[in-house]
């Protein structure tokens, strides 16, 4: 492993104008040659850099940003990190994406607090960096060009802000059809989602399209007894909506078969343990799929299929609530009534083609209509590009090599890096993001210590960093939020939550957050 890491660092040390292809790595001979040249040319630069501050700007305060900052501050004593966040509150999807009934997952915030206590770390909240390249997006407080003169490196870690769409009829026209991402943001208190029209009172049946962990999160929130949810940090606004909920049955639909589900065993166990809830799925399909796979199933997938088998056998019929896993189904369109309210989903029935590792869902001529009043699209998150930064629209990521941002011609852009979902796509859990962020951090550290080109490399004088940026924002009359300010906001949330027996009661608007500081 150490040898692989060393070769990775050597490959990254090749001249910054070199075109790099992920599909065709350099030969060992080429690596050896480039290493000698780079070492000779950068020895002086390395000595110079270790004697002056290393200024890093991080855009985004979720796990991708915090874990990268943690690694850099730990291994580069002279590093200073300024973290920019559009909201007054930090932690990204840990705060706004993790389910309220998963408090243990949010314990990573303790690590983030330790990072923030480092004297070389500065949190600059309530400050947007980079205008999104989407119609109608608001102007940012700062652009990437504003940061370049003041930092040696800029890390992009602002995550995924949109969801993927199905592209079927009435998807965005009917009341009751919404993105699972938006609903998750709504019940977790994300300010931008608080205008989402959520009405759970008009139908007893909901459909979640997609079979990942987010899909099961949504289904679980809809079916969990409210008394249990009231003990979590679920927003009081959502609690009141759930009090009026009529939802008793949830269908979780996937295009392919049981072997292709994307949720984890932990999430499945929680669903199977829901009280007073019947679990349903096609037992014959599961048996057929497992027989087809045979010994090719890896241990985690075999364990998951075993849980499904056990869930079918132990499920008690005729419970007041139910949830159903449906497979081989693709949404073709949504149907509504005269009030533009969802009434049903038209589903196409699929067959599977291809080998076990790359099976595709092929639509047949068969269709069916599933009645429901709620539908949540849960087919993946999507990142958005910002002005001044390359972006791959098809893959939904900033093109990069081990975190180094590349232009359209695959030339590395010195000093610009990416981490988290923006780097690799919206996949994996927090532990995955941590490993990914550490890899990017190691790339940054290697580039700095080896004297590789960074931002404005023609000027080896120390950069001003956050001091210059804060002066600029102050001159504009813009109010920034420090980490100490955030802790005041958090303390107030703790106090409000304690009054109703909850860990915290989140503020739902930026104005409410800032009012605490006034």
Coordinates of C-alpha atoms in Angstrom, one line a residue:
X1 CA 0.0 0.0 0.0
X2 CA 2.8 2.4 0.9
X3 CA 4.5 1.7 -2.5
X4 CA 1.2 2.4 -4.3
X5 CA 0.8 5.7 -2.4
X6 CA 4.4 6.6 -3.3
X7 CA 3.9 5.8 -7.0
X8 CA 0.6 7.9 -6.9
X9 CA 2.5 10.9 -5.5
X10 CA 5.2 10.5 -8.1
X11 CA 2.6 10.4 -10.9
X12 CA 1.1 13.6 -9.5
X13 CA 4.5 15.2 -9.5
X14 CA 4.8 15.1 -13.3
X15 CA 4.8 18.7 -14.7
X16 CA 1.5 20.5 -14.3
X17 CA 1.0 21.1 -18.0
X18 CA 1.2 17.4 -18.8
X19 CA -2.0 15.8 -20.1
X20 CA -3.0 13.0 -17.8
X21 CA -5.4 10.1 -18.7
X22 CA -7.1 8.1 -16.0
X23 CA -7.6 5.3 -18.4
X24 CA -3.9 4.9 -19.3
X25 CA -1.4 5.3 -16.5
X26 CA 2.2 6.4 -17.1
X27 CA 4.8 3.7 -17.4
X28 CA 7.2 3.0 -14.5
X29 CA 10.1 4.1 -16.6
X30 CA 8.4 7.5 -17.3
X31 CA 7.7 7.8 -13.6
X32 CA 11.3 7.2 -12.7
X33 CA 12.5 9.8 -15.2
X34 CA 10.0 12.5 -14.1
X35 CA 10.9 11.9 -10.5
X36 CA 14.6 12.8 -11.0
X37 CA 13.7 15.9 -12.9
X38 CA 11.1 17.1 -10.4
X39 CA 13.3 16.4 -7.4
X40 CA 16.2 18.5 -8.9
X41 CA 14.0 21.4 -9.9
X42 CA 11.9 21.7 -6.7
X43 CA 14.4 21.2 -3.9
X44 CA 14.8 25.0 -3.5
X45 CA 11.1 25.6 -3.7
X46 CA 10.5 23.0 -1.0
X47 CA 12.9 24.6 1.4
X48 CA 11.4 28.0 0.8
X49 CA 7.8 26.8 1.3
X50 CA 8.4 25.1 4.7
X51 CA 9.4 28.5 6.1
X52 CA 6.3 30.4 5.1
X53 CA 2.5 29.9 5.7
X54 CA 0.5 27.6 3.5
X55 CA -2.9 29.3 2.8
X56 CA -5.8 27.0 1.9
X57 CA -9.4 28.0 1.2
X58 CA -12.1 25.3 1.5
X59 CA -15.4 25.9 -0.2
X60 CA -18.1 23.9 1.8
X61 CA -18.3 22.8 5.4
X62 CA -19.5 19.2 5.0
X63 CA -17.5 16.0 5.7
X64 CA -15.5 16.5 2.4
X65 CA -14.3 19.9 3.5
X66 CA -13.7 19.2 7.2
X67 CA -11.8 15.9 6.8
X68 CA -9.5 17.4 4.2
X69 CA -8.9 20.4 6.5
X70 CA -8.2 18.0 9.4
X71 CA -5.5 16.1 7.5
X72 CA -3.8 19.3 6.2
X73 CA -3.7 21.0 9.6
X74 CA -2.3 17.8 11.2
X75 CA 0.5 17.3 8.7
X76 CA 1.5 20.8 7.6
X77 CA 2.3 22.8 10.8
X78 CA 2.4 26.2 8.9
X79 CA -0.9 25.6 7.1
X80 CA -3.9 27.9 7.7
X81 CA -7.3 26.9 6.5
X82 CA -10.2 29.2 5.8
X83 CA -13.5 27.4 5.4
X84 CA -16.3 29.2 3.5
X85 CA -20.0 28.1 4.0
X86 CA -23.0 29.7 2.3
X87 CA -25.2 29.1 5.4
X88 CA -24.5 30.6 8.9
X89 CA -24.3 27.0 10.2
X90 CA -21.7 24.3 9.2
X91 CA -21.6 20.5 8.6
X92 CA -23.5 20.2 5.4
X93 CA -25.2 16.8 4.9
X94 CA -24.3 15.7 8.4
X95 CA -26.8 18.3 9.7
X96 CA -29.2 18.4 6.7
X97 CA -29.0 14.9 5.2
X98 CA -28.5 12.4 8.0
X99 CA -31.8 11.0 9.3
X100 CA -33.0 12.4 12.7
X101 CA -33.2 8.9 14.1
X102 CA -29.5 8.2 13.4
X103 CA -27.9 10.5 16.0
X104 CA -24.9 8.2 16.3
X105 CA -23.9 9.1 12.7
X106 CA -23.8 12.7 13.6
X107 CA -21.1 12.1 16.2
X108 CA -18.6 13.0 13.5
X109 CA -19.4 16.6 14.4
X110 CA -17.2 16.2 17.5
X111 CA -14.2 15.7 15.2
X112 CA -15.2 18.8 13.2
X113 CA -15.4 20.8 16.4
X114 CA -11.8 19.7 17.2
X115 CA -10.7 20.9 13.8
X116 CA -12.4 24.3 14.4
X117 CA -10.5 24.6 17.7
X118 CA -7.2 24.7 15.8
X119 CA -5.9 28.3 15.9
X120 CA -5.0 28.0 12.2
X121 CA -8.6 27.3 11.2
X122 CA -11.2 30.0 10.4
X123 CA -14.8 29.4 9.6
X124 CA -16.4 32.1 7.4
X125 CA -20.1 31.3 7.4
X126 CA -23.0 33.1 5.7
X127 CA -20.8 33.6 2.7
X128 CA -21.3 32.1 -0.8
X129 CA -18.4 31.4 -3.0
X130 CA -19.0 30.8 -6.7
X131 CA -22.2 31.6 -8.7
X132 CA -23.9 28.3 -9.8
X133 CA -24.1 27.9 -13.6
X134 CA -27.8 27.4 -13.5
X135 CA -30.7 29.7 -14.7
X136 CA -31.9 32.0 -11.9
X137 CA -29.1 31.2 -9.4
X138 CA -28.3 34.1 -7.1
X139 CA -25.1 36.1 -7.2
X140 CA -22.4 34.9 -4.9
X141 CA -20.7 37.0 -2.2
X142 CA -17.3 35.9 -3.7
X143 CA -16.1 34.3 -6.9
X144 CA -13.2 31.9 -7.2
X145 CA -11.3 34.7 -8.9
X146 CA -11.6 36.7 -5.7
X147 CA -9.8 34.0 -3.7
X148 CA -7.0 33.2 -6.2
X149 CA -4.6 36.1 -5.3
X150 CA -4.9 35.4 -1.5
X151 CA -4.4 31.6 -1.3
X152 CA -1.9 28.9 -2.3
X153 CA -4.7 26.4 -2.9
X154 CA -8.5 26.3 -3.1
X155 CA -10.4 23.1 -2.3
X156 CA -13.9 22.7 -3.8
X157 CA -16.1 20.6 -1.4
X158 CA -19.5 22.1 -1.8
X159 CA -21.2 18.8 -2.5
X160 CA -24.4 18.1 -4.4
X161 CA -27.3 20.6 -4.4
X162 CA -29.8 19.1 -6.9
X163 CA -31.4 15.8 -7.6
X164 CA -31.6 13.7 -10.8
X165 CA -35.0 13.7 -12.5
X166 CA -36.9 10.9 -14.1
X167 CA -37.9 12.8 -17.2
X168 CA -41.5 11.5 -17.4
X169 CA -44.9 13.3 -17.8
X170 CA -46.3 15.4 -15.0
X171 CA -43.2 14.9 -12.9
X172 CA -42.9 18.5 -11.9
X173 CA -46.6 19.6 -12.4
X174 CA -48.6 17.6 -9.8
X175 CA -49.0 18.3 -6.1
X176 CA -47.6 15.3 -4.2
X177 CA -44.7 14.6 -6.5
X178 CA -41.3 15.7 -5.0
X179 CA -37.7 14.9 -4.7
X180 CA -36.6 12.8 -1.8
X181 CA -33.6 15.1 -1.4
X182 CA -36.0 18.0 -0.9
X183 CA -38.1 16.1 1.6
X184 CA -35.0 15.1 3.5
X185 CA -33.9 18.7 3.6
X186 CA -37.3 19.8 4.7
X187 CA -37.6 17.6 7.7
X188 CA -33.9 18.2 8.6
X189 CA -34.4 22.0 8.6
X190 CA -32.6 23.0 5.5
X191 CA -33.7 26.7 4.9
X192 CA -33.9 26.4 1.1
X193 CA -36.5 23.6 1.4
X194 CA -38.8 25.1 4.0
X195 CA -41.3 26.2 1.3
X196 CA -41.7 22.7 0.0
X197 CA -45.5 21.9 -0.1
X198 CA -45.7 18.8 2.1
X199 CA -49.2 17.4 2.7
X200 CA -49.3 13.9 4.1
X201 CA -53.0 14.0 5.0
X202 CA -54.7 13.4 1.7
X203 CA -53.6 9.8 0.9
X204 CA -52.8 6.6 2.8
X205 CA -50.3 5.4 0.1
X206 CA -46.9 6.8 -0.8
X207 CA -44.4 5.6 -3.4
X208 CA -40.6 6.1 -3.2
X209 CA -38.8 5.6 -6.6
X210 CA -35.3 4.3 -6.0
X211 CA -33.9 1.7 -3.6
X212 CA -30.9 3.4 -1.9
X213 CA -30.5 4.4 1.7
X214 CA -32.2 7.8 1.2
X215 CA -35.2 6.0 -0.2
X216 CA -35.4 3.9 3.0
X217 CA -34.9 7.0 5.1
X218 CA -38.0 8.6 3.6
X219 CA -40.0 5.4 4.0
X220 CA -38.9 5.0 7.6
X221 CA -39.8 8.6 8.5
X222 CA -43.3 8.1 7.0
X223 CA -43.9 4.8 8.9
X224 CA -42.1 5.3 12.3
X225 CA -44.4 6.0 15.3
X226 CA -44.5 9.7 15.9
X227 CA -43.7 9.3 19.6
X228 CA -40.3 7.9 18.6
X229 CA -39.6 10.7 16.2
X230 CA -40.5 13.4 18.7
X231 CA -37.4 12.4 20.7
X232 CA -35.1 13.2 17.8
X233 CA -34.0 16.5 16.2
X234 CA -36.8 16.3 13.6
X235 CA -38.1 19.8 13.2
X236 CA -41.2 20.8 15.1
X237 CA -42.7 21.9 11.7
X238 CA -42.4 18.4 10.4
X239 CA -43.8 16.9 13.6
X240 CA -47.0 18.9 13.2
X241 CA -47.3 17.7 9.6
X242 CA -46.7 14.1 10.6
X243 CA -49.4 14.4 13.3
X244 CA -51.9 14.8 10.4
X245 CA -50.4 12.1 8.3
X246 CA -52.7 9.5 6.7
X247 CA -49.8 7.5 5.2
X248 CA -50.1 3.8 6.1
X249 CA -48.5 2.1 3.1
X250 CA -45.2 2.8 1.3
X251 CA -44.0 1.2 -1.9
X252 CA -40.2 1.3 -2.6
X253 CA -39.7 0.8 -6.3
X254 CA -36.6 -0.2 -8.3
X255 CA -35.9 -0.7 -12.0
X256 CA -33.9 -3.9 -11.5
X257 CA -34.0 -6.9 -9.2
X258 CA -33.2 -7.7 -5.5
X259 CA -29.5 -8.2 -6.3
X260 CA -29.2 -4.6 -7.4
X261 CA -30.6 -2.8 -4.4
X262 CA -28.4 0.0 -3.2
X263 CA -29.5 0.2 0.4
X264 CA -27.3 -1.2 3.2
X265 CA -28.0 -4.0 5.7
X266 CA -28.3 -1.5 8.5
X267 CA -31.0 0.5 6.8
X268 CA -32.9 -2.7 5.8
X269 CA -32.8 -4.0 9.4
X270 CA -34.4 -0.8 10.7
X271 CA -37.2 -1.1 8.1
X272 CA -37.8 -4.7 9.0
X273 CA -38.1 -3.8 12.7
X274 CA -40.7 -1.1 12.3
X275 CA -43.6 -1.9 14.8
X276 CA -47.1 -2.8 13.5
X277 CA -45.8 -2.9 9.9
X278 CA -46.0 -5.7 7.4
X279 CA -43.1 -6.2 5.0
X280 CA -44.0 -7.5 1.5
X281 CA -41.9 -8.5 -1.6
X282 CA -42.0 -11.1 -4.4
X283 CA -40.6 -14.2 -2.6
X284 CA -40.4 -16.2 -5.8
X285 CA -38.4 -13.5 -7.5
X286 CA -35.9 -13.4 -4.6
X287 CA -35.5 -17.2 -4.7
X288 CA -35.0 -17.2 -8.5
X289 CA -32.4 -14.4 -8.4
X290 CA -30.4 -16.1 -5.6
X291 CA -30.4 -19.3 -7.5
X292 CA -29.3 -17.6 -10.6
X293 CA -26.4 -15.8 -8.8
X294 CA -25.3 -19.0 -7.1
X295 CA -21.9 -18.8 -5.5
X296 CA -21.0 -15.6 -7.3
X297 CA -22.6 -13.5 -4.5
X298 CA -20.1 -11.7 -2.3
X299 CA -20.5 -11.9 1.4
X300 CA -22.2 -8.4 2.0
X301 CA -24.7 -9.1 -0.8
X302 CA -25.4 -12.6 0.4
X303 CA -26.0 -11.2 3.9
X304 CA -28.4 -8.6 2.5
X305 CA -30.4 -11.3 0.5
X306 CA -30.5 -13.4 3.7
X307 CA -32.1 -10.4 5.6
X308 CA -34.7 -10.1 2.9
X309 CA -35.5 -13.8 3.2
X310 CA -35.8 -13.6 6.9
X311 CA -37.9 -10.4 6.6
X312 CA -40.4 -12.2 4.4
X313 CA -40.7 -15.2 6.7
X314 CA -41.0 -13.2 9.9
X315 CA -43.3 -10.5 8.7
X316 CA -46.7 -10.5 10.4
X317 CA -49.6 -10.0 7.9
X318 CA -52.5 -7.7 8.3
X319 CA -50.7 -5.0 10.4
X320 CA -52.1 -1.5 10.2
X321 CA -49.1 -0.3 8.2
X322 CA -47.1 -1.9 5.4
X323 CA -44.1 -1.3 3.2
X324 CA -43.4 -3.2 -0.1
X325 CA -40.3 -3.6 -2.1
X326 CA -41.3 -3.7 -5.8
X327 CA -38.8 -4.7 -8.5
X328 CA -38.5 -4.6 -12.3
X329 CA -40.6 -1.4 -12.5
X330 CA -39.9 1.9 -14.3
X331 CA -42.1 5.0 -13.9
X332 CA -43.6 6.1 -17.2
X333 CA -45.7 9.0 -16.0
X334 CA -47.8 10.5 -13.2
X335 CA -51.6 11.0 -13.3
X336 CA -53.5 13.6 -11.4
X337 CA -57.0 14.9 -10.8
X338 CA -58.6 18.2 -11.8
X339 CA -57.0 19.9 -8.8
X340 CA -53.6 18.8 -10.2
X341 CA -53.1 16.4 -7.3
X342 CA -51.3 13.1 -7.8
X343 CA -53.6 10.1 -8.0
X344 CA -51.5 7.3 -9.6
X345 CA -48.2 6.3 -11.2
X346 CA -48.0 4.5 -14.5
X347 CA -45.3 1.8 -14.3
X348 CA -43.6 -0.1 -17.0
X349 CA -42.6 -3.7 -16.3
X350 CA -39.0 -4.6 -17.0
X351 CA -36.9 -7.7 -17.8
X352 CA -33.2 -8.0 -17.0
X353 CA -30.5 -8.6 -19.6
X354 CA -26.8 -9.0 -19.3
X355 CA -24.5 -10.9 -16.9
X356 CA -24.7 -10.7 -13.1
X357 CA -22.2 -7.8 -12.9
X358 CA -23.8 -5.5 -15.5
X359 CA -27.5 -6.3 -15.8
X360 CA -29.7 -3.8 -17.6
X361 CA -33.4 -3.2 -17.1
X362 CA -35.2 -3.5 -20.5
X363 CA -38.8 -2.2 -20.7
X364 CA -41.4 -4.7 -21.9
X365 CA -44.8 -3.9 -23.4
X366 CA -46.5 -4.7 -20.0
X367 CA -47.7 -1.8 -17.8
X368 CA -49.6 -1.3 -14.6
X369 CA -51.1 1.6 -12.7
X370 CA -50.3 2.1 -9.0
X371 CA -52.7 4.3 -7.0
X372 CA -51.0 6.7 -4.6
X373 CA -51.2 10.3 -3.4
X374 CA -47.5 10.9 -2.7
X375 CA -44.4 10.1 -4.8
X376 CA -40.8 10.7 -3.8
X377 CA -38.1 10.7 -6.5
X378 CA -35.0 9.1 -5.0
X379 CA -32.7 8.3 -7.9
X380 CA -29.6 10.2 -6.9
X381 CA -28.2 13.6 -6.0
X382 CA -26.4 15.9 -8.5
X383 CA -23.7 18.5 -8.2
X384 CA -23.7 21.8 -10.0
X385 CA -20.9 23.7 -11.7
X386 CA -19.9 27.2 -10.7
X387 CA -18.4 29.9 -12.8
X388 CA -14.6 29.8 -13.2
X389 CA -14.3 26.0 -12.5
X390 CA -14.4 23.1 -15.0
X391 CA -17.4 20.9 -14.7
X392 CA -18.4 17.6 -16.3
X393 CA -22.2 17.9 -16.9
X394 CA -22.5 14.2 -17.9
X395 CA -20.8 12.8 -14.8
X396 CA -21.9 15.6 -12.5
X397 CA -18.4 16.1 -11.1
X398 CA -15.5 18.5 -11.3
X399 CA -13.0 16.6 -13.5
X400 CA -10.0 15.7 -11.5
X401 CA -7.1 13.3 -11.0
X402 CA -6.7 12.2 -7.3
X403 CA -8.4 15.5 -6.4
X404 CA -6.4 17.7 -8.7
X405 CA -8.9 19.7 -10.9
X406 CA -8.3 19.3 -14.6
X407 CA -9.5 21.5 -17.5
X408 CA -11.4 20.3 -20.6
X409 CA -8.1 19.1 -22.2
X410 CA -7.2 17.1 -19.0
X411 CA -4.5 19.5 -18.1
X412 CA -4.1 19.9 -14.3
X413 CA -5.0 23.4 -13.0
X414 CA -2.3 24.1 -10.3
X415 CA -3.6 24.9 -6.8
X416 CA -7.2 23.9 -7.5
X417 CA -8.6 20.7 -5.9
X418 CA -11.9 18.8 -5.3
X419 CA -13.1 16.6 -2.5
X420 CA -16.2 14.6 -1.5
X421 CA -19.3 14.2 -3.8
X422 CA -18.1 17.0 -6.1
X423 CA -14.9 14.9 -6.7
X424 CA -16.3 11.4 -7.2
X425 CA -20.1 11.7 -7.5
X426 CA -22.8 11.4 -4.9
X427 CA -22.1 7.9 -3.7
X428 CA -21.0 6.3 -0.4
X429 CA -21.5 7.0 3.3
X430 CA -19.6 9.4 5.5
X431 CA -16.7 7.0 6.0
X432 CA -16.3 6.8 2.3
X433 CA -16.1 10.6 2.1
X434 CA -13.5 10.6 4.9
X435 CA -11.2 8.2 3.0
X436 CA -11.7 10.2 -0.2
X437 CA -11.0 13.6 1.6
X438 CA -7.8 12.2 3.1
X439 CA -6.7 11.2 -0.3
X440 CA -7.2 14.7 -1.6
X441 CA -5.5 16.1 1.4
X442 CA -2.5 13.9 0.8
X443 CA -2.4 15.1 -2.8
X444 CA -2.4 18.7 -1.6
X445 CA 0.3 18.1 1.0
X446 CA 2.5 16.3 -1.4
X447 CA 2.2 19.1 -4.0
X448 CA 3.1 21.7 -1.4
X449 CA 6.0 19.9 0.2
X450 CA 7.5 18.9 -3.2
X451 CA 7.4 22.4 -4.6
X452 CA 4.7 21.7 -7.2
X453 CA 3.0 24.7 -8.9
X454 CA 0.2 26.1 -6.9
X455 CA -2.0 29.2 -7.4
X456 CA 0.0 32.3 -8.6
X457 CA 3.3 30.3 -8.5
X458 CA 5.2 33.2 -10.1
X459 CA 4.9 34.9 -6.7
X460 CA 6.5 32.9 -3.9
X461 CA 5.7 35.6 -1.3
X462 CA 3.2 34.7 1.5
X463 CA -0.4 35.1 0.6
X464 CA -2.8 37.3 2.7
X465 CA -5.4 34.5 3.1
X466 CA -8.6 35.2 5.0
X467 CA -7.6 38.5 6.4
X468 CA -7.8 40.2 3.0
X469 CA -11.1 38.4 2.2
X470 CA -12.7 39.4 5.5
X471 CA -11.7 43.0 5.0
X472 CA -13.2 42.9 1.5
X473 CA -16.5 41.5 2.8
X474 CA -16.6 43.9 5.7
X475 CA -16.1 46.9 3.3
X476 CA -19.2 45.6 1.4
X477 CA -21.2 45.6 4.6
X478 CA -21.6 41.8 4.5
X479 CA -22.1 39.9 7.8
X480 CA -20.0 36.8 8.2
X481 CA -20.4 34.1 10.8
X482 CA -17.5 32.7 12.8
X483 CA -17.4 29.2 14.4
X484 CA -17.8 30.9 17.7
X485 CA -20.9 32.5 16.4
X486 CA -22.2 29.1 15.2
X487 CA -21.7 27.7 18.7
X488 CA -23.9 30.5 20.0
X489 CA -26.6 29.5 17.5
X490 CA -26.2 25.9 18.4
X491 CA -26.5 26.6 22.1
X492 CA -29.8 28.3 21.5
X493 CA -31.0 25.3 19.5
X494 CA -30.1 23.1 22.4
X495 CA -32.1 25.3 24.8
X496 CA -35.1 25.3 22.6
X497 CA -34.9 21.6 22.1
X498 CA -34.7 20.9 25.8
X499 CA -38.0 22.6 26.4
X500 CA -39.8 19.9 24.3
X501 CA -37.6 16.9 25.2
X502 CA -35.4 17.0 22.0
X503 CA -31.7 17.2 21.5
X504 CA -32.1 20.5 19.7
X505 CA -34.7 22.5 17.8
X506 CA -33.2 23.8 14.5
X507 CA -33.7 27.3 13.2
X508 CA -35.4 27.0 9.8
X509 CA -34.3 30.3 8.2
X510 CA -31.1 32.3 7.9
X511 CA -32.8 35.3 9.4
X512 CA -33.6 33.3 12.6
X513 CA -30.0 32.1 12.8
X514 CA -28.5 35.6 12.5
X515 CA -31.1 37.0 14.9
X516 CA -29.5 34.9 17.7
X517 CA -26.2 36.8 17.1
X518 CA -28.0 40.2 17.2

